[in-house]
mmCIF file of C-alpha atoms and ligand atoms in Angstrom:
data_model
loop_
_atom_site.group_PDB
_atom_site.id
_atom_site.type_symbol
_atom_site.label_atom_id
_atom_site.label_comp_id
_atom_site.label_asym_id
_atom_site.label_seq_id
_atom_site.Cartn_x
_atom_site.Cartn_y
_atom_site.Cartn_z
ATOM 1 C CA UNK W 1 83.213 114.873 78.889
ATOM 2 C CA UNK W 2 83.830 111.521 79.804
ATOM 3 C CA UNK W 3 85.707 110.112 82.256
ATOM 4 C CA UNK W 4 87.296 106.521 83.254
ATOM 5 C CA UNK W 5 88.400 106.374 86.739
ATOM 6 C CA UNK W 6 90.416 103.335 87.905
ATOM 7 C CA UNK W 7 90.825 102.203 91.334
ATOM 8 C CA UNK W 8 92.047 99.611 93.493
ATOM 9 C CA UNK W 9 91.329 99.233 97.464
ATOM 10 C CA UNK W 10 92.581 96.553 99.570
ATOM 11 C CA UNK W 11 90.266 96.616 102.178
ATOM 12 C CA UNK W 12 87.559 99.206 100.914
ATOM 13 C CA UNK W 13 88.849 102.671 101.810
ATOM 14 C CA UNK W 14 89.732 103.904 98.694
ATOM 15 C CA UNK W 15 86.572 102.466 97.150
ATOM 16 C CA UNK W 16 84.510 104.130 99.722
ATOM 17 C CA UNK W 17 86.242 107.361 98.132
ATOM 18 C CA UNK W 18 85.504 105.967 94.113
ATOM 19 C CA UNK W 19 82.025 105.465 95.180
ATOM 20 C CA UNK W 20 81.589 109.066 96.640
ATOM 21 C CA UNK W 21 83.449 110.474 93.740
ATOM 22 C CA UNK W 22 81.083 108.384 90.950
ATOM 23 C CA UNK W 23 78.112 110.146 92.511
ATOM 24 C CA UNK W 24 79.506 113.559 92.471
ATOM 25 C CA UNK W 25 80.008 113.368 88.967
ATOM 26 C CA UNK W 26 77.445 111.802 88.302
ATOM 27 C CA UNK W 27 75.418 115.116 89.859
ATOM 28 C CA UNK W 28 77.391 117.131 87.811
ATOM 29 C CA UNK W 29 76.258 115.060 84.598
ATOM 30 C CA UNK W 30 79.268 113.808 83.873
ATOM 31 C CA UNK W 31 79.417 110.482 81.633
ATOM 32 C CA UNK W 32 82.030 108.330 84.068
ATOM 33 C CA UNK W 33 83.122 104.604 84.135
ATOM 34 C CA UNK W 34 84.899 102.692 86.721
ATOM 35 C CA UNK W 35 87.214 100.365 86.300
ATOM 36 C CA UNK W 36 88.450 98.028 89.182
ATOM 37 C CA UNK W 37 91.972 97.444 88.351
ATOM 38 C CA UNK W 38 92.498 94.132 90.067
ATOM 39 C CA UNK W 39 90.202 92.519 87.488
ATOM 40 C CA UNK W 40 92.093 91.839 84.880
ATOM 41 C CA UNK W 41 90.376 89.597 82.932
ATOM 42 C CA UNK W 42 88.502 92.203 80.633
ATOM 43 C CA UNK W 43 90.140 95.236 78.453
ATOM 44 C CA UNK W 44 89.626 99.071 78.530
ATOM 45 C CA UNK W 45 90.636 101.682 75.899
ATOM 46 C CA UNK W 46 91.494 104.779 77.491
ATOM 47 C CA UNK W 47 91.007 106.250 73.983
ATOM 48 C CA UNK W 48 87.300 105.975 74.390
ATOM 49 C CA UNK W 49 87.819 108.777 77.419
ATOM 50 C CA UNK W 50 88.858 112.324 78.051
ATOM 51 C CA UNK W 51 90.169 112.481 80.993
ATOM 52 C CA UNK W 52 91.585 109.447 83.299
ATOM 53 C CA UNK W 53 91.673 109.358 86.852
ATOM 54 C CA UNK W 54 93.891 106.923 89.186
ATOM 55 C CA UNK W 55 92.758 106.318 92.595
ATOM 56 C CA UNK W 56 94.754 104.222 95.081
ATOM 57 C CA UNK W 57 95.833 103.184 98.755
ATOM 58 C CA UNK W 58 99.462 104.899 99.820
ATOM 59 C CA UNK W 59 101.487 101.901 100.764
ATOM 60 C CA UNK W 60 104.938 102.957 102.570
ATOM 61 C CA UNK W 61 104.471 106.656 101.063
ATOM 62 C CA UNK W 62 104.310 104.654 97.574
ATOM 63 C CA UNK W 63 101.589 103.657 94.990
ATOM 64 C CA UNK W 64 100.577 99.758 95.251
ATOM 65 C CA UNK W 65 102.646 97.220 92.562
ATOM 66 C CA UNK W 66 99.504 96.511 91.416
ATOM 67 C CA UNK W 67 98.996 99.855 90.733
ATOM 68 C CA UNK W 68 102.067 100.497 89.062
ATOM 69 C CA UNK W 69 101.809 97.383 86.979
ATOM 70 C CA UNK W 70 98.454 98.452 85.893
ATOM 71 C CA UNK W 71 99.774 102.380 84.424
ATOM 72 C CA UNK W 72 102.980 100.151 82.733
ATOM 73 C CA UNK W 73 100.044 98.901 80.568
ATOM 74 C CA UNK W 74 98.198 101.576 79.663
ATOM 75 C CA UNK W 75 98.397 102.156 76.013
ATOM 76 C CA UNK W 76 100.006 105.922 74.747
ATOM 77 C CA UNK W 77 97.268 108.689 73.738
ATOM 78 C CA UNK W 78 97.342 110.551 70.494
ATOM 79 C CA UNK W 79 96.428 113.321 72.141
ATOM 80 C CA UNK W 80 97.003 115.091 75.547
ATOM 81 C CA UNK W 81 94.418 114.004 78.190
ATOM 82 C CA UNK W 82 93.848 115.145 81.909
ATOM 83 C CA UNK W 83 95.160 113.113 84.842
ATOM 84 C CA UNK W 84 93.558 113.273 88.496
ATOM 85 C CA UNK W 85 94.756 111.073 91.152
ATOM 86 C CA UNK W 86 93.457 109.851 94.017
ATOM 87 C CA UNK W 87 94.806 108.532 97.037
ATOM 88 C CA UNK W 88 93.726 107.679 100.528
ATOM 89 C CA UNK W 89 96.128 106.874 103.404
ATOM 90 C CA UNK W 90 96.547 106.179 106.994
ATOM 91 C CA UNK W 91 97.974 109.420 108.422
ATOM 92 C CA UNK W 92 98.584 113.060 106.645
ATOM 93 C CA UNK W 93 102.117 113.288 106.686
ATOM 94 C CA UNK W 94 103.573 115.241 103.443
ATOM 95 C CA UNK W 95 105.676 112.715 103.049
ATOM 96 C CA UNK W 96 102.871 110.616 101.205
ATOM 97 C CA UNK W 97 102.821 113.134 98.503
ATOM 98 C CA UNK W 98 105.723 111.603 96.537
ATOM 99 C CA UNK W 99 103.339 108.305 96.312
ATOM 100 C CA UNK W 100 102.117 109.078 92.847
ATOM 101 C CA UNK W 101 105.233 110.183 91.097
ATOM 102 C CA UNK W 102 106.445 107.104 89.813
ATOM 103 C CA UNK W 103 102.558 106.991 88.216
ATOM 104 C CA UNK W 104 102.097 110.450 87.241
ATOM 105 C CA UNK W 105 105.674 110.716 84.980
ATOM 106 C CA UNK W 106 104.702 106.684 83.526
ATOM 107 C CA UNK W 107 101.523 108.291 82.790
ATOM 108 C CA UNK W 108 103.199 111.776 81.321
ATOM 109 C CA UNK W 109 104.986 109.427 78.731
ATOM 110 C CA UNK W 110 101.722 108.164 77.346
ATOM 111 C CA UNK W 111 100.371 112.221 77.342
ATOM 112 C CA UNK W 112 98.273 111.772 80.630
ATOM 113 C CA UNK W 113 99.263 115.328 81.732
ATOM 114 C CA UNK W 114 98.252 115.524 85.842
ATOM 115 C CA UNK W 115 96.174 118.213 87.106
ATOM 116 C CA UNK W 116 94.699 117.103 90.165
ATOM 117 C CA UNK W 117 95.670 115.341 92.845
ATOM 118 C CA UNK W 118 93.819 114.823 96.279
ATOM 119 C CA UNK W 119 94.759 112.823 99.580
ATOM 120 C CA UNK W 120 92.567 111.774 101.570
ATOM 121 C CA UNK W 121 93.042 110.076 105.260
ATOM 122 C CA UNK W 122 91.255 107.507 106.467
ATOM 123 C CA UNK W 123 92.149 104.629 108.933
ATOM 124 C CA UNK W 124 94.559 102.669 108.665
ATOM 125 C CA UNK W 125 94.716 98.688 107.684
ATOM 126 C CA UNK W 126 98.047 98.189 109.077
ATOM 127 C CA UNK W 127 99.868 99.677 112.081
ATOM 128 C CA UNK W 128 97.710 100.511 114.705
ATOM 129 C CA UNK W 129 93.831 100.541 115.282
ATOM 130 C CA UNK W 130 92.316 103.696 114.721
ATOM 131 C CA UNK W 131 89.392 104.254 117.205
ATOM 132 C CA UNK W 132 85.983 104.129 115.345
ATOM 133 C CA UNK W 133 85.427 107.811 116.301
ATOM 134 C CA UNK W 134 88.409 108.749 113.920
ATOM 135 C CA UNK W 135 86.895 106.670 111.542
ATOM 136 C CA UNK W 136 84.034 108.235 111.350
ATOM 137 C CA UNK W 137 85.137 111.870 111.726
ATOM 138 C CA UNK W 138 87.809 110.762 108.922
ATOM 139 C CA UNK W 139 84.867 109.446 106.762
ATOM 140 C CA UNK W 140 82.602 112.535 107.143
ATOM 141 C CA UNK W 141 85.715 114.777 106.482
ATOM 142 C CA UNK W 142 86.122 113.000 103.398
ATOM 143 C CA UNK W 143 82.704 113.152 102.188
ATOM 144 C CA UNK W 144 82.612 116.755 102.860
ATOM 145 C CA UNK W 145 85.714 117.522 101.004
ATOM 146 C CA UNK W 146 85.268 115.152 97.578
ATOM 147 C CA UNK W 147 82.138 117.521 95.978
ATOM 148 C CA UNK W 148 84.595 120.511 96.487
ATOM 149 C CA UNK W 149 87.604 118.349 95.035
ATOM 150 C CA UNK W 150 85.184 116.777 92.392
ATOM 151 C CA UNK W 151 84.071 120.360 91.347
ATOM 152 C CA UNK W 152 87.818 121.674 90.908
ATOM 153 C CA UNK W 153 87.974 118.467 88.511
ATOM 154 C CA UNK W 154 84.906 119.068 86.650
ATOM 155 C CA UNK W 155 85.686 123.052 86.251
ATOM 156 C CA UNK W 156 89.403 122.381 84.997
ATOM 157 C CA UNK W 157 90.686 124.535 88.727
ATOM 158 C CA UNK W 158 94.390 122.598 88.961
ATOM 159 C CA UNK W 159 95.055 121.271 92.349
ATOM 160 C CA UNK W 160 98.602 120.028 92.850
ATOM 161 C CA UNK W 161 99.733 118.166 96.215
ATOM 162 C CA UNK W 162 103.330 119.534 97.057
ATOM 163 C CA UNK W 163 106.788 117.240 97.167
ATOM 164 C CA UNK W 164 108.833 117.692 99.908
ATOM 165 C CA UNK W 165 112.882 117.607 99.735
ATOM 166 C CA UNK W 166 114.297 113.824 99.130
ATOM 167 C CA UNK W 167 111.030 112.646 98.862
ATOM 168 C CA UNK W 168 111.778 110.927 95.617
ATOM 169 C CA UNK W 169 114.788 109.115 97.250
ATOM 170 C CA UNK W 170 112.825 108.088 100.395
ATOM 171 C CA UNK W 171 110.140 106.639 98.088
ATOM 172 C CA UNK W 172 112.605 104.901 96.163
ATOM 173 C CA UNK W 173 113.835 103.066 99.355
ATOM 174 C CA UNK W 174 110.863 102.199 100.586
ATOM 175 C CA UNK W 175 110.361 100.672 97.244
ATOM 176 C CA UNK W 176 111.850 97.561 98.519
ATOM 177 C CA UNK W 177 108.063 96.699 100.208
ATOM 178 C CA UNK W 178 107.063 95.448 96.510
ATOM 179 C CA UNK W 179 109.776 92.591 97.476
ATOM 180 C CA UNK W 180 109.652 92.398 100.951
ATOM 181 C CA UNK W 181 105.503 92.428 100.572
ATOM 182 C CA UNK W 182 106.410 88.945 98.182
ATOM 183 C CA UNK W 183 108.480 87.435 100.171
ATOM 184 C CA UNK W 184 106.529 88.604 103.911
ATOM 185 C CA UNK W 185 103.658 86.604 102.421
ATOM 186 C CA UNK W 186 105.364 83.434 102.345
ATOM 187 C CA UNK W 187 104.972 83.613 105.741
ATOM 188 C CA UNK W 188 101.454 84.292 106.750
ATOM 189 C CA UNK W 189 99.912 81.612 109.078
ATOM 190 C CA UNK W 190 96.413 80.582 110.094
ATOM 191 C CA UNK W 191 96.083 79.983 113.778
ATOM 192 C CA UNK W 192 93.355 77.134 114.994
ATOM 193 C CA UNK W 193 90.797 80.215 115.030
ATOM 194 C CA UNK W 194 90.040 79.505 111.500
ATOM 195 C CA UNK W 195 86.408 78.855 110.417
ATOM 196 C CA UNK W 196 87.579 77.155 107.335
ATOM 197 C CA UNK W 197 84.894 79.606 105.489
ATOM 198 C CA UNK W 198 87.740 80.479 102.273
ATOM 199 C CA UNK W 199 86.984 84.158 102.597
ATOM 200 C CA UNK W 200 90.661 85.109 102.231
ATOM 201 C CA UNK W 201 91.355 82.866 99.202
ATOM 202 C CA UNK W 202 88.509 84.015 97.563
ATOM 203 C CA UNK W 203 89.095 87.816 98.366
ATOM 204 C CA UNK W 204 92.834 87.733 97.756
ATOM 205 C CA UNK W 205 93.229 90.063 94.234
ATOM 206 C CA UNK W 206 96.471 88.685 93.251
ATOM 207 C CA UNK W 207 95.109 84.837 93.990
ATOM 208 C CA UNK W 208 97.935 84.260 96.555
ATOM 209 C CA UNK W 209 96.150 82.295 98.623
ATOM 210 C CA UNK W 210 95.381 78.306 97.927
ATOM 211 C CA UNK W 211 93.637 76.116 100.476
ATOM 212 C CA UNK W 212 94.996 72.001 99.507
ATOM 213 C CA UNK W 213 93.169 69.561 102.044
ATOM 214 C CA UNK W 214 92.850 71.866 104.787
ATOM 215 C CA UNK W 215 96.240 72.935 104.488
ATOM 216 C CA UNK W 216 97.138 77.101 103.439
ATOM 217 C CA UNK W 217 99.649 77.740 100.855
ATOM 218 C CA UNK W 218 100.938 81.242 100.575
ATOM 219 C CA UNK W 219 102.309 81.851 97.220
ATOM 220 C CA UNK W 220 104.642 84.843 96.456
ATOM 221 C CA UNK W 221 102.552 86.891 94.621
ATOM 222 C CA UNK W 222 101.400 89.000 98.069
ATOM 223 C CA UNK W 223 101.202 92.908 97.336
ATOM 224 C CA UNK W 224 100.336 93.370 101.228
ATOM 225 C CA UNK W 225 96.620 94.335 100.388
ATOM 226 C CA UNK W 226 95.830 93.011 104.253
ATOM 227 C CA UNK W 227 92.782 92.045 102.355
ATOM 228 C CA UNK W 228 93.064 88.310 103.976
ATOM 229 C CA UNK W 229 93.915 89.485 107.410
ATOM 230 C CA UNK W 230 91.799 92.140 107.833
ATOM 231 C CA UNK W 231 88.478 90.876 106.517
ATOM 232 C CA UNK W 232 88.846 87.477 108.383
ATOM 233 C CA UNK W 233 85.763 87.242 110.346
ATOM 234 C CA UNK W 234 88.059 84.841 112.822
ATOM 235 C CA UNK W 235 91.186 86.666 112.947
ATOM 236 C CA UNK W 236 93.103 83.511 112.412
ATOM 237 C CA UNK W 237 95.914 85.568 110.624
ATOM 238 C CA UNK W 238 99.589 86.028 111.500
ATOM 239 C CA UNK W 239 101.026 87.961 109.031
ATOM 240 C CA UNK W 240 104.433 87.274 109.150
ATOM 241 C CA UNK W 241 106.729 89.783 110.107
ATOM 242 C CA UNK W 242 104.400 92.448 110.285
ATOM 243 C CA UNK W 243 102.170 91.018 113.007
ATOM 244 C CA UNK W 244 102.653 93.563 115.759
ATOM 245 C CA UNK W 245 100.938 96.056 112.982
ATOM 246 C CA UNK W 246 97.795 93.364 112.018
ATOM 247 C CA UNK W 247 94.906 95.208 112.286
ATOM 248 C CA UNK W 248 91.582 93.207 112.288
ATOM 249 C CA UNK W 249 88.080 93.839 112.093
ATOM 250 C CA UNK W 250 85.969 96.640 109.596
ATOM 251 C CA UNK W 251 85.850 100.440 111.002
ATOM 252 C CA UNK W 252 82.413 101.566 111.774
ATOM 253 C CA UNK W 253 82.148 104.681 110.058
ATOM 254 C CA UNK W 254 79.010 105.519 111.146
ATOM 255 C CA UNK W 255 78.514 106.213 114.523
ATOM 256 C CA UNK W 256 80.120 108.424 116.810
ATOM 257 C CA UNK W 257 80.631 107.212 120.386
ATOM 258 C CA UNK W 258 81.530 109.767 123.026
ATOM 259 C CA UNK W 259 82.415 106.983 125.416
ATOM 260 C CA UNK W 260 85.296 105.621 122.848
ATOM 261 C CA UNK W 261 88.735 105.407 124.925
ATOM 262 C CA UNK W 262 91.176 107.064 122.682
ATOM 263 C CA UNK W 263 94.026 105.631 121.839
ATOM 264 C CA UNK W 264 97.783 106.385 119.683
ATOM 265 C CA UNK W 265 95.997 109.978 120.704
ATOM 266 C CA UNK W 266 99.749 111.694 120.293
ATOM 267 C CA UNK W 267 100.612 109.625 117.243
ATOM 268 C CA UNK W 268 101.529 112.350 114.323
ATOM 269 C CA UNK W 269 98.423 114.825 116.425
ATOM 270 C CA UNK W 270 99.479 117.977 114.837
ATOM 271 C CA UNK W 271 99.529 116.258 111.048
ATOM 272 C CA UNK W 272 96.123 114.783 112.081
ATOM 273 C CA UNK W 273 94.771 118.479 113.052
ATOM 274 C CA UNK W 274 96.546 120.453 110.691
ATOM 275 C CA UNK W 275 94.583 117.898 107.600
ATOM 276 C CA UNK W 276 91.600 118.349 109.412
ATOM 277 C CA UNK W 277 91.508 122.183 109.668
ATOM 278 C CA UNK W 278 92.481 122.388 105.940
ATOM 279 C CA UNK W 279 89.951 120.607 105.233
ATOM 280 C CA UNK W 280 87.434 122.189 107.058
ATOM 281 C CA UNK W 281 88.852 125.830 105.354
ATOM 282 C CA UNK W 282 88.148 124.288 102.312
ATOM 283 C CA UNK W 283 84.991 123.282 102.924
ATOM 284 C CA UNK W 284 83.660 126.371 104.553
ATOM 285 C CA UNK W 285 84.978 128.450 101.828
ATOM 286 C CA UNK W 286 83.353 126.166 99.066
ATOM 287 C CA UNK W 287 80.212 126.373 100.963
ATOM 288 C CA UNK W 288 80.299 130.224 101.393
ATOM 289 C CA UNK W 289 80.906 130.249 97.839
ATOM 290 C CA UNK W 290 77.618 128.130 96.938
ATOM 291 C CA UNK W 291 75.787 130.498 99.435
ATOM 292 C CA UNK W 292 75.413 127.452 102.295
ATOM 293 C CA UNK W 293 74.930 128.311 105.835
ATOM 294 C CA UNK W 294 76.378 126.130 107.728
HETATM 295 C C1 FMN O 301 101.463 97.642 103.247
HETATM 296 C C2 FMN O 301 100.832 98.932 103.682
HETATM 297 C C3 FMN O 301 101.599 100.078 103.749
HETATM 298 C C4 FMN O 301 101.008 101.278 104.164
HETATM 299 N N1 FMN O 301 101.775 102.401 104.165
HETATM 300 C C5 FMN O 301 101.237 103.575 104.531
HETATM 301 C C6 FMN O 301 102.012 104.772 104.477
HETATM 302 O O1 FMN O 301 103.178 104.792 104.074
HETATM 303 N N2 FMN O 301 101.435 105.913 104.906
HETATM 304 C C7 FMN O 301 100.143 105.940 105.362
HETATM 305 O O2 FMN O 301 99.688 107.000 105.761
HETATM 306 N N3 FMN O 301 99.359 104.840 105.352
HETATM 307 C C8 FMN O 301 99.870 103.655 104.935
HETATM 308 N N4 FMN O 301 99.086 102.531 104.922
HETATM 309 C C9 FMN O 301 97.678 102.617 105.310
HETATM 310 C C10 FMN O 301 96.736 102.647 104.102
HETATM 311 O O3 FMN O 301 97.235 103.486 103.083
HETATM 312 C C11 FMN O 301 95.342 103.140 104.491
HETATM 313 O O4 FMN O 301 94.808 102.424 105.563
HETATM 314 C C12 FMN O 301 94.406 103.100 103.286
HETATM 315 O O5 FMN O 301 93.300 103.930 103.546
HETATM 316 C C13 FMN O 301 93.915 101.701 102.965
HETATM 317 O O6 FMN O 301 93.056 101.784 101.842
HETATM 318 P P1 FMN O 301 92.228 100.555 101.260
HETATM 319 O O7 FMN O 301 91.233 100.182 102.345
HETATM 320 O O8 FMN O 301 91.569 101.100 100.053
HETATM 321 O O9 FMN O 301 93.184 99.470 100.986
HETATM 322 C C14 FMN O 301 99.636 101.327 104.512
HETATM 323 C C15 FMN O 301 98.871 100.169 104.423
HETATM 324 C C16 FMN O 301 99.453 98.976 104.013
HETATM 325 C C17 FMN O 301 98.603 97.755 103.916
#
């Protein structure tokens, strides 16, 4: 079997997920390439594959334009193929669900057929800060979790995520971000903090960002990655009307600090738990399978 799985991560979540996923199948001696979709300079043929996999960050409980853009292209199969999708996203609500169903029927019409489809949570770029303790316990969930998920893949077990009621309509709506995103980034600003080092014009995957004799231009080509405003080592970024929701600064996903204050602790806390006890279910179960102690 071989597999192609394309991805695309604003500010590394998702890839962090891609990365864990490559080494699971590559355990399970599966032949897999990975194909970052904002380079689109070179060309794939999906032909050369069996099954395809689509892995993604949930922007307002839809799949990035970039994303989108990216399936619209994707030439038809002769023949039925398998579809898995991947998504990570900021909190567990079922709402997020409906992200991939503009995807998944584009993808039906050029006989990717879906079979699996996994969320994972991790912290957000936007909104609020996670604490670094959520981070990490959302990290080692996730790592947990992916050789079960990965397994289901390689074993042909379907794994559906359920829709909820309107979902498709409330996606729709929300649909408006891929204009708002375009026109929001006309109106990013760098404050005096700037360091002048070019790390968000160089980073930005849609080239949005052009620096002319010290001065920023801000084209409208901004998918609201947060690539620019999160990864700036100054946090010189206003980003436009959004600002109350910038969030700065790489998670540490690695250590666990008992001192951490908490903070948004109420925000969506039985979604949070509920994610993280399935999870765990899953995970113990796998493990009792595979004769683990814990
Ligand atoms: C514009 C935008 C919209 C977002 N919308 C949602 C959302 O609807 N639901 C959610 O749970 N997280 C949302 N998030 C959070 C991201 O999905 C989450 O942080 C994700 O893990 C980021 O992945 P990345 O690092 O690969 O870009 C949004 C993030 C951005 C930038």
């Amino acid at each position: 079997m071989k597999v192609l799985l394309c991805y695309f991560s604003g500010t590394g979540n998702t890839k962090k997920i891609v990365d864990k996923y490559v080494d699971e199948f590559k355990k399970r001696n599966i032949d897999i390439d990975v194909w970052n979709i904002e380079k689109k300079d070179q060309k794939f043929d999906a032909k050369n594959y069996d099954m395809l996999g689509i892995a993604y960050p949930i922007y307002a409980f839809n799949a990035p334009s970039i994303v989108v853009d990216f399936v619209k292209n994707i030439a038809k199969q002769d023949k039925k193929k398998k579809l898995f999708i991947i998504k990570s996203s900021g909190e567990p609500l079922a709402i997020n669900n409906i992200s991939s169903n503009k995807i998944k029927n584009l993808l039906k019409r050029k006989n990717f057929i879906l079979t699996n489809e996994y969320h994972y949570v991790m912290p957000y770029n936007i909104m609020f800060r996670h604490t670094d303790n959520m981070a990490f316990k959302m990290w080692d969930t996730a790592k947990k979790v992916i050789p079960v998920d990965c397994d289901e893949i390689v074993k042909n077990k379907e794994s559906k995520l359920s829709y909820i009621f309107m979902g498709n309509l409330i996606a729709w709506i929300f649909r408006i971000q891929y204009w708002g995103g375009r026109y929001n980034g006309k109106k990013y600003e760098v404050n005096e903090k700037c360091i002048k080092c070019k790390k968000c014009a160089n980073c930005c995957p849609v080239n949005n960002i052009k620096i002319e004799n010290d001065k920023f231009v801000f084209g409208d080509r901004c998918i609201m990655c947060m690539r620019c405003s999160f990864c700036c080592p100054a946090d010189a970024f206003k980003i436009g009307l959004f600002n109350k929701w910038k969030v700065n600064g790489q998670y540490n996903f690695n250590n666990y600090n008992e001192n951490e204050i908490q903070t948004h602790i109420n925000f969506c806390k039985n979604s949070y738990k509920k994610y993280f006890d399935r999870c765990d279910k899953k995970i113990g179960e796998y493990n009792d399978r595979q004769g683990v102690s814990q």
